[in-house]
């Protein structure tokens, strides 16, 4: 499982990048992005995804559907 950032909603605040335990979040050309290959949704590290927890925009970071 992985998460993704809704580009239209992201304000590029950068709050999500430093809290990611797998270093899956990086700054893209316009907004931040999540590497779906390495994102674990913080499973095994935290009870809730840390990026979602710190993001100031509701529903900006969502689960990637298979």
PDB file of N, CA and C in Angstrom:
ATOM      1  N   UNK A   1       0.843  -1.182   0.000  1.00  0.00           N
ATOM      2  CA  UNK A   1       0.000   0.000   0.000  1.00  0.00           C
ATOM      3  C   UNK A   1       0.882   1.236   0.000  1.00  0.00           C
ATOM      4  N   UNK A   2       0.348   2.288  -0.548  1.00  0.00           N
ATOM      5  CA  UNK A   2       1.091   3.537  -0.603  1.00  0.00           C
ATOM      6  C   UNK A   2       0.098   4.704  -0.595  1.00  0.00           C
ATOM      7  N   UNK A   3       0.647   5.880  -0.377  1.00  0.00           N
ATOM      8  CA  UNK A   3      -0.143   7.097  -0.383  1.00  0.00           C
ATOM      9  C   UNK A   3       0.276   7.958  -1.565  1.00  0.00           C
ATOM     10  N   UNK A   4      -0.564   8.926  -1.896  1.00  0.00           N
ATOM     11  CA  UNK A   4      -0.186   9.907  -2.912  1.00  0.00           C
ATOM     12  C   UNK A   4      -0.678  11.284  -2.476  1.00  0.00           C
ATOM     13  N   UNK A   5      -0.073  12.314  -3.035  1.00  0.00           N
ATOM     14  CA  UNK A   5      -0.438  13.690  -2.720  1.00  0.00           C
ATOM     15  C   UNK A   5      -1.296  14.234  -3.856  1.00  0.00           C
ATOM     16  N   UNK A   6      -2.437  14.791  -3.512  1.00  0.00           N
ATOM     17  CA  UNK A   6      -3.333  15.395  -4.497  1.00  0.00           C
ATOM     18  C   UNK A   6      -2.705  16.732  -4.906  1.00  0.00           C
ATOM     19  N   UNK A   7      -2.180  16.777  -6.119  1.00  0.00           N
ATOM     20  CA  UNK A   7      -1.445  17.956  -6.576  1.00  0.00           C
ATOM     21  C   UNK A   7      -2.263  19.238  -6.502  1.00  0.00           C
ATOM     22  N   UNK A   8      -3.533  19.161  -6.833  1.00  0.00           N
ATOM     23  CA  UNK A   8      -4.385  20.353  -6.833  1.00  0.00           C
ATOM     24  C   UNK A   8      -4.592  20.930  -5.434  1.00  0.00           C
ATOM     25  N   UNK A   9      -4.401  20.098  -4.406  1.00  0.00           N
ATOM     26  CA  UNK A   9      -4.625  20.544  -3.036  1.00  0.00           C
ATOM     27  C   UNK A   9      -3.344  20.887  -2.281  1.00  0.00           C
ATOM     28  N   UNK A  10      -2.216  20.344  -2.708  1.00  0.00           N
ATOM     29  CA  UNK A  10      -0.948  20.547  -2.004  1.00  0.00           C
ATOM     30  C   UNK A  10      -0.518  22.009  -2.074  1.00  0.00           C
ATOM     31  N   UNK A  11      -0.128  22.567  -0.925  1.00  0.00           N
ATOM     32  CA  UNK A  11       0.334  23.956  -0.873  1.00  0.00           C
ATOM     33  C   UNK A  11       1.859  24.036  -0.770  1.00  0.00           C
ATOM     34  N   UNK A  12       2.528  22.900  -0.945  1.00  0.00           N
ATOM     35  CA  UNK A  12       3.998  22.823  -0.916  1.00  0.00           C
ATOM     36  C   UNK A  12       4.611  23.375   0.364  1.00  0.00           C
ATOM     37  N   UNK A  13       3.963  23.108   1.486  1.00  0.00           N
ATOM     38  CA  UNK A  13       4.478  23.606   2.764  1.00  0.00           C
ATOM     39  C   UNK A  13       5.701  22.823   3.225  1.00  0.00           C
ATOM     40  N   UNK A  14       5.788  21.549   2.803  1.00  0.00           N
ATOM     41  CA  UNK A  14       6.944  20.739   3.163  1.00  0.00           C
ATOM     42  C   UNK A  14       6.866  20.062   4.516  1.00  0.00           C
ATOM     43  N   UNK A  15       5.752  20.194   5.214  1.00  0.00           N
ATOM     44  CA  UNK A  15       5.619  19.580   6.541  1.00  0.00           C
ATOM     45  C   UNK A  15       5.733  18.057   6.487  1.00  0.00           C
ATOM     46  N   UNK A  16       5.329  17.455   5.385  1.00  0.00           N
ATOM     47  CA  UNK A  16       5.293  16.002   5.266  1.00  0.00           C
ATOM     48  C   UNK A  16       6.676  15.369   5.084  1.00  0.00           C
ATOM     49  N   UNK A  17       7.565  16.041   4.394  1.00  0.00           N
ATOM     50  CA  UNK A  17       8.848  15.450   4.035  1.00  0.00           C
ATOM     51  C   UNK A  17       9.689  14.988   5.237  1.00  0.00           C
ATOM     52  N   UNK A  18       9.917  15.827   6.242  1.00  0.00           N
ATOM     53  CA  UNK A  18      10.798  15.388   7.337  1.00  0.00           C
ATOM     54  C   UNK A  18      10.221  14.314   8.256  1.00  0.00           C
ATOM     55  N   UNK A  19       8.912  14.100   8.240  1.00  0.00           N
ATOM     56  CA  UNK A  19       8.310  13.113   9.151  1.00  0.00           C
ATOM     57  C   UNK A  19       8.193  11.725   8.540  1.00  0.00           C
ATOM     58  N   UNK A  20       8.528  11.568   7.265  1.00  0.00           N
ATOM     59  CA  UNK A  20       8.398  10.274   6.597  1.00  0.00           C
ATOM     60  C   UNK A  20       9.520   9.327   7.027  1.00  0.00           C
ATOM     61  N   UNK A  21       9.176   8.203   7.688  1.00  0.00           N
ATOM     62  CA  UNK A  21      10.214   7.293   8.175  1.00  0.00           C
ATOM     63  C   UNK A  21      10.938   6.519   7.068  1.00  0.00           C
ATOM     64  N   UNK A  22      10.355   6.480   5.864  1.00  0.00           N
ATOM     65  CA  UNK A  22      10.989   5.747   4.762  1.00  0.00           C
ATOM     66  C   UNK A  22      11.606   6.684   3.720  1.00  0.00           C
ATOM     67  N   UNK A  23      11.621   7.978   4.019  1.00  0.00           N
ATOM     68  CA  UNK A  23      12.165   8.982   3.092  1.00  0.00           C
ATOM     69  C   UNK A  23      11.533   8.869   1.703  1.00  0.00           C
ATOM     70  N   UNK A  24      10.244   8.605   1.664  1.00  0.00           N
ATOM     71  CA  UNK A  24       9.522   8.419   0.409  1.00  0.00           C
ATOM     72  C   UNK A  24       8.978   9.725  -0.165  1.00  0.00           C
ATOM     73  N   UNK A  25       9.070  10.809   0.584  1.00  0.00           N
ATOM     74  CA  UNK A  25       8.512  12.081   0.134  1.00  0.00           C
ATOM     75  C   UNK A  25       9.646  13.005  -0.303  1.00  0.00           C
ATOM     76  N   UNK A  26       9.453  13.595  -1.483  1.00  0.00           N
ATOM     77  CA  UNK A  26      10.453  14.527  -2.004  1.00  0.00           C
ATOM     78  C   UNK A  26       9.753  15.683  -2.696  1.00  0.00           C
ATOM     79  N   UNK A  27      10.514  16.757  -2.866  1.00  0.00           N
ATOM     80  CA  UNK A  27       9.961  17.932  -3.528  1.00  0.00           C
ATOM     81  C   UNK A  27       9.978  17.716  -5.031  1.00  0.00           C
ATOM     82  N   UNK A  28       8.818  17.865  -5.645  1.00  0.00           N
ATOM     83  CA  UNK A  28       8.715  17.730  -7.095  1.00  0.00           C
ATOM     84  C   UNK A  28       8.879  19.087  -7.754  1.00  0.00           C
ATOM     85  N   UNK A  29       8.598  19.165  -9.030  1.00  0.00           N
ATOM     86  CA  UNK A  29       8.730  20.413  -9.765  1.00  0.00           C
ATOM     87  C   UNK A  29       7.772  21.492  -9.249  1.00  0.00           C
ATOM     88  N   UNK A  30       6.567  21.067  -8.867  1.00  0.00           N
ATOM     89  CA  UNK A  30       5.568  22.028  -8.397  1.00  0.00           C
ATOM     90  C   UNK A  30       5.160  21.763  -6.959  1.00  0.00           C
ATOM     91  N   UNK A  31       4.870  20.521  -6.636  1.00  0.00           N
ATOM     92  CA  UNK A  31       4.450  20.133  -5.291  1.00  0.00           C
ATOM     93  C   UNK A  31       5.261  18.926  -4.832  1.00  0.00           C
ATOM     94  N   UNK A  32       5.054  18.515  -3.603  1.00  0.00           N
ATOM     95  CA  UNK A  32       5.748  17.341  -3.088  1.00  0.00           C
ATOM     96  C   UNK A  32       5.133  16.084  -3.672  1.00  0.00           C
ATOM     97  N   UNK A  33       5.912  15.006  -3.701  1.00  0.00           N
ATOM     98  CA  UNK A  33       5.431  13.742  -4.252  1.00  0.00           C
ATOM     99  C   UNK A  33       5.863  12.598  -3.339  1.00  0.00           C
ATOM    100  N   UNK A  34       5.137  11.479  -3.412  1.00  0.00           N
ATOM    101  CA  UNK A  34       5.426  10.296  -2.609  1.00  0.00           C
ATOM    102  C   UNK A  34       5.817   9.164  -3.542  1.00  0.00           C
ATOM    103  N   UNK A  35       6.932   8.528  -3.257  1.00  0.00           N
ATOM    104  CA  UNK A  35       7.396   7.390  -4.051  1.00  0.00           C
ATOM    105  C   UNK A  35       6.589   6.160  -3.654  1.00  0.00           C
ATOM    106  N   UNK A  36       5.742   5.698  -4.556  1.00  0.00           N
ATOM    107  CA  UNK A  36       4.858   4.574  -4.244  1.00  0.00           C
ATOM    108  C   UNK A  36       5.620   3.269  -4.041  1.00  0.00           C
ATOM    109  N   UNK A  37       6.843   3.195  -4.518  1.00  0.00           N
ATOM    110  CA  UNK A  37       7.640   1.977  -4.365  1.00  0.00           C
ATOM    111  C   UNK A  37       8.185   1.814  -2.947  1.00  0.00           C
ATOM    112  N   UNK A  38       8.358   2.920  -2.243  1.00  0.00           N
ATOM    113  CA  UNK A  38       8.940   2.840  -0.906  1.00  0.00           C
ATOM    114  C   UNK A  38       7.982   3.235   0.220  1.00  0.00           C
ATOM    115  N   UNK A  39       6.851   3.860  -0.123  1.00  0.00           N
ATOM    116  CA  UNK A  39       5.873   4.263   0.893  1.00  0.00           C
ATOM    117  C   UNK A  39       5.215   3.033   1.507  1.00  0.00           C
ATOM    118  N   UNK A  40       5.205   2.989   2.832  1.00  0.00           N
ATOM    119  CA  UNK A  40       4.588   1.877   3.562  1.00  0.00           C
ATOM    120  C   UNK A  40       3.362   2.312   4.352  1.00  0.00           C
ATOM    121  N   UNK A  41       2.951   3.577   4.184  1.00  0.00           N
ATOM    122  CA  UNK A  41       1.885   4.169   4.990  1.00  0.00           C
ATOM    123  C   UNK A  41       2.248   4.097   6.467  1.00  0.00           C
ATOM    124  N   UNK A  42       3.542   4.084   6.757  1.00  0.00           N
ATOM    125  CA  UNK A  42       4.102   4.056   8.110  1.00  0.00           C
ATOM    126  C   UNK A  42       3.813   2.761   8.866  1.00  0.00           C
ATOM    127  N   UNK A  43       3.377   1.712   8.149  1.00  0.00           N
ATOM    128  CA  UNK A  43       3.130   0.423   8.800  1.00  0.00           C
ATOM    129  C   UNK A  43       4.408  -0.082   9.442  1.00  0.00           C
ATOM    130  N   UNK A  44       4.289  -0.499  10.676  1.00  0.00           N
ATOM    131  CA  UNK A  44       5.436  -0.997  11.414  1.00  0.00           C
ATOM    132  C   UNK A  44       6.203   0.096  12.151  1.00  0.00           C
ATOM    133  N   UNK A  45       5.935   1.354  11.813  1.00  0.00           N
ATOM    134  CA  UNK A  45       6.605   2.471  12.479  1.00  0.00           C
ATOM    135  C   UNK A  45       5.646   3.285  13.341  1.00  0.00           C
ATOM    136  N   UNK A  46       4.448   3.553  12.807  1.00  0.00           N
ATOM    137  CA  UNK A  46       3.464   4.378  13.502  1.00  0.00           C
ATOM    138  C   UNK A  46       2.061   3.820  13.256  1.00  0.00           C
ATOM    139  N   UNK A  47       1.118   4.204  14.114  1.00  0.00           N
ATOM    140  CA  UNK A  47      -0.267   3.752  13.968  1.00  0.00           C
ATOM    141  C   UNK A  47      -0.980   4.454  12.815  1.00  0.00           C
ATOM    142  N   UNK A  48      -0.591   5.691  12.529  1.00  0.00           N
ATOM    143  CA  UNK A  48      -1.180   6.452  11.423  1.00  0.00           C
ATOM    144  C   UNK A  48      -0.048   7.022  10.573  1.00  0.00           C
ATOM    145  N   UNK A  49      -0.293   7.202   9.273  1.00  0.00           N
ATOM    146  CA  UNK A  49       0.727   7.808   8.428  1.00  0.00           C
ATOM    147  C   UNK A  49       1.094   9.204   8.932  1.00  0.00           C
ATOM    148  N   UNK A  50       2.356   9.427   9.148  1.00  0.00           N
ATOM    149  CA  UNK A  50       2.806  10.685   9.719  1.00  0.00           C
ATOM    150  C   UNK A  50       2.589  11.873   8.792  1.00  0.00           C
ATOM    151  N   UNK A  51       2.688  11.661   7.486  1.00  0.00           N
ATOM    152  CA  UNK A  51       2.466  12.763   6.549  1.00  0.00           C
ATOM    153  C   UNK A  51       1.021  13.256   6.627  1.00  0.00           C
ATOM    154  N   UNK A  52       0.089  12.322   6.747  1.00  0.00           N
ATOM    155  CA  UNK A  52      -1.328  12.681   6.872  1.00  0.00           C
ATOM    156  C   UNK A  52      -1.549  13.431   8.179  1.00  0.00           C
ATOM    157  N   UNK A  53      -0.891  12.990   9.221  1.00  0.00           N
ATOM    158  CA  UNK A  53      -1.043  13.591  10.545  1.00  0.00           C
ATOM    159  C   UNK A  53      -0.601  15.055  10.562  1.00  0.00           C
ATOM    160  N   UNK A  54       0.481  15.382   9.869  1.00  0.00           N
ATOM    161  CA  UNK A  54       1.009  16.752   9.914  1.00  0.00           C
ATOM    162  C   UNK A  54       0.510  17.652   8.793  1.00  0.00           C
ATOM    163  N   UNK A  55      -0.105  17.085   7.773  1.00  0.00           N
ATOM    164  CA  UNK A  55      -0.562  17.887   6.632  1.00  0.00           C
ATOM    165  C   UNK A  55      -1.669  18.854   7.069  1.00  0.00           C
ATOM    166  N   UNK A  56      -1.513  20.150   6.772  1.00  0.00           N
ATOM    167  CA  UNK A  56      -2.539  21.116   7.171  1.00  0.00           C
ATOM    168  C   UNK A  56      -3.779  21.113   6.278  1.00  0.00           C
ATOM    169  N   UNK A  57      -3.739  20.378   5.173  1.00  0.00           N
ATOM    170  CA  UNK A  57      -4.865  20.351   4.232  1.00  0.00           C
ATOM    171  C   UNK A  57      -5.581  18.998   4.337  1.00  0.00           C
ATOM    172  N   UNK A  58      -6.851  19.026   4.668  1.00  0.00           N
ATOM    173  CA  UNK A  58      -7.646  17.797   4.768  1.00  0.00           C
ATOM    174  C   UNK A  58      -7.739  17.109   3.409  1.00  0.00           C
ATOM    175  N   UNK A  59      -7.581  15.793   3.401  1.00  0.00           N
ATOM    176  CA  UNK A  59      -7.704  14.960   2.208  1.00  0.00           C
ATOM    177  C   UNK A  59      -6.727  15.318   1.090  1.00  0.00           C
ATOM    178  N   UNK A  60      -5.580  15.852   1.467  1.00  0.00           N
ATOM    179  CA  UNK A  60      -4.539  16.165   0.474  1.00  0.00           C
ATOM    180  C   UNK A  60      -3.661  14.932   0.213  1.00  0.00           C
ATOM    181  N   UNK A  61      -3.536  14.075   1.228  1.00  0.00           N
ATOM    182  CA  UNK A  61      -2.739  12.848   1.101  1.00  0.00           C
ATOM    183  C   UNK A  61      -3.691  11.685   1.282  1.00  0.00           C
ATOM    184  N   UNK A  62      -3.797  10.871   0.230  1.00  0.00           N
ATOM    185  CA  UNK A  62      -4.783   9.800   0.206  1.00  0.00           C
ATOM    186  C   UNK A  62      -4.142   8.465  -0.167  1.00  0.00           C
ATOM    187  N   UNK A  63      -4.825   7.344   0.157  1.00  0.00           N
ATOM    188  CA  UNK A  63      -4.317   6.034  -0.246  1.00  0.00           C
ATOM    189  C   UNK A  63      -4.346   5.867  -1.760  1.00  0.00           C
ATOM    190  N   UNK A  64      -3.292   5.289  -2.295  1.00  0.00           N
ATOM    191  CA  UNK A  64      -3.210   4.995  -3.716  1.00  0.00           C
ATOM    192  C   UNK A  64      -4.024   3.741  -3.968  1.00  0.00           C
ATOM    193  N   UNK A  65      -4.967   3.813  -4.889  1.00  0.00           N
ATOM    194  CA  UNK A  65      -5.804   2.655  -5.174  1.00  0.00           C
ATOM    195  C   UNK A  65      -5.103   1.740  -6.156  1.00  0.00           C
ATOM    196  N   UNK A  66      -5.231   0.446  -5.921  1.00  0.00           N
ATOM    197  CA  UNK A  66      -4.557  -0.552  -6.770  1.00  0.00           C
ATOM    198  C   UNK A  66      -5.149  -0.631  -8.144  1.00  0.00           C
TER     199      UNK A  66
END
